[in-house]
Amino acid sequence: MKSQEIKYVGIDCGKKTLEVIRIGDNSLHQRQQFSTTEIGISKLIN
C-alpha cells in the first residue's frame, strides 16, 4: 500500500480559528478549520 503524502499549503490564524489547507498526491485540496482552544489544537495535530 502506497502512503499518501500530504502537503500543507498554509495556515491562516484568526482570533478564534485556524484554517488549514492540505494538498494530497492527487492534487485535491482539503480545507479545515480548527478552534484555537486546547481541544481544537489537539484535533489539528492528531
Short mmCIF file of C-alpha atoms in Angstrom, two decimals:
data_model
loop_
_atom_site.label_atom_id
_atom_site.label_comp_id
_atom_site.label_asym_id
_atom_site.label_seq_id
_atom_site.Cartn_x
_atom_site.Cartn_y
_atom_site.Cartn_z
CA MET A 1 0.00 0.00 0.00
CA LYS A 2 1.39 3.40 -1.01
CA SER A 3 1.30 6.08 1.67
CA GLN A 4 -0.25 9.36 0.65
CA GLU A 5 1.97 12.40 1.04
CA ILE A 6 0.16 15.45 2.35
CA LYS A 7 1.48 18.95 1.77
CA TYR A 8 0.38 21.83 3.96
CA VAL A 9 -0.13 24.92 1.84
CA GLY A 10 -0.80 27.41 4.57
CA ILE A 11 -2.34 28.19 7.88
CA ASP A 12 -4.47 31.29 8.40
CA CYS A 13 -4.61 32.33 12.05
CA GLY A 14 -7.67 34.29 13.09
CA LYS A 15 -8.73 35.34 16.56
CA LYS A 16 -10.54 32.11 17.38
CA THR A 17 -9.85 29.71 14.49
CA LEU A 18 -7.03 28.27 12.42
CA GLU A 19 -7.78 27.49 8.78
CA VAL A 20 -5.58 24.79 7.25
CA ILE A 21 -5.39 23.85 3.57
CA ARG A 22 -3.86 20.47 2.70
CA ILE A 23 -3.00 19.17 -0.76
CA GLY A 24 -2.68 15.40 -1.31
CA ASP A 25 -0.86 13.42 -4.02
CA ASN A 26 -3.85 13.60 -6.35
CA SER A 27 -3.83 17.44 -6.20
CA LEU A 28 -7.16 17.54 -4.38
CA HIS A 29 -7.24 20.08 -1.60
CA GLN A 30 -8.97 19.91 1.73
CA ARG A 31 -9.79 22.98 3.80
CA GLN A 32 -10.42 22.60 7.53
CA GLN A 33 -11.00 25.00 10.40
CA PHE A 34 -9.86 24.36 13.95
CA SER A 35 -10.57 26.22 17.16
CA THR A 36 -7.62 27.83 18.92
CA THR A 37 -8.63 26.14 22.19
CA GLU A 38 -6.62 23.23 23.59
CA ILE A 39 -9.15 20.75 22.13
CA GLY A 40 -9.02 22.41 18.69
CA ILE A 41 -5.22 22.33 18.56
CA SER A 42 -5.28 18.69 19.65
CA LYS A 43 -7.60 17.84 16.73
CA LEU A 44 -5.25 19.64 14.34
CA ILE A 45 -2.14 17.69 15.32
CA ASN A 46 -3.82 14.28 15.59
#
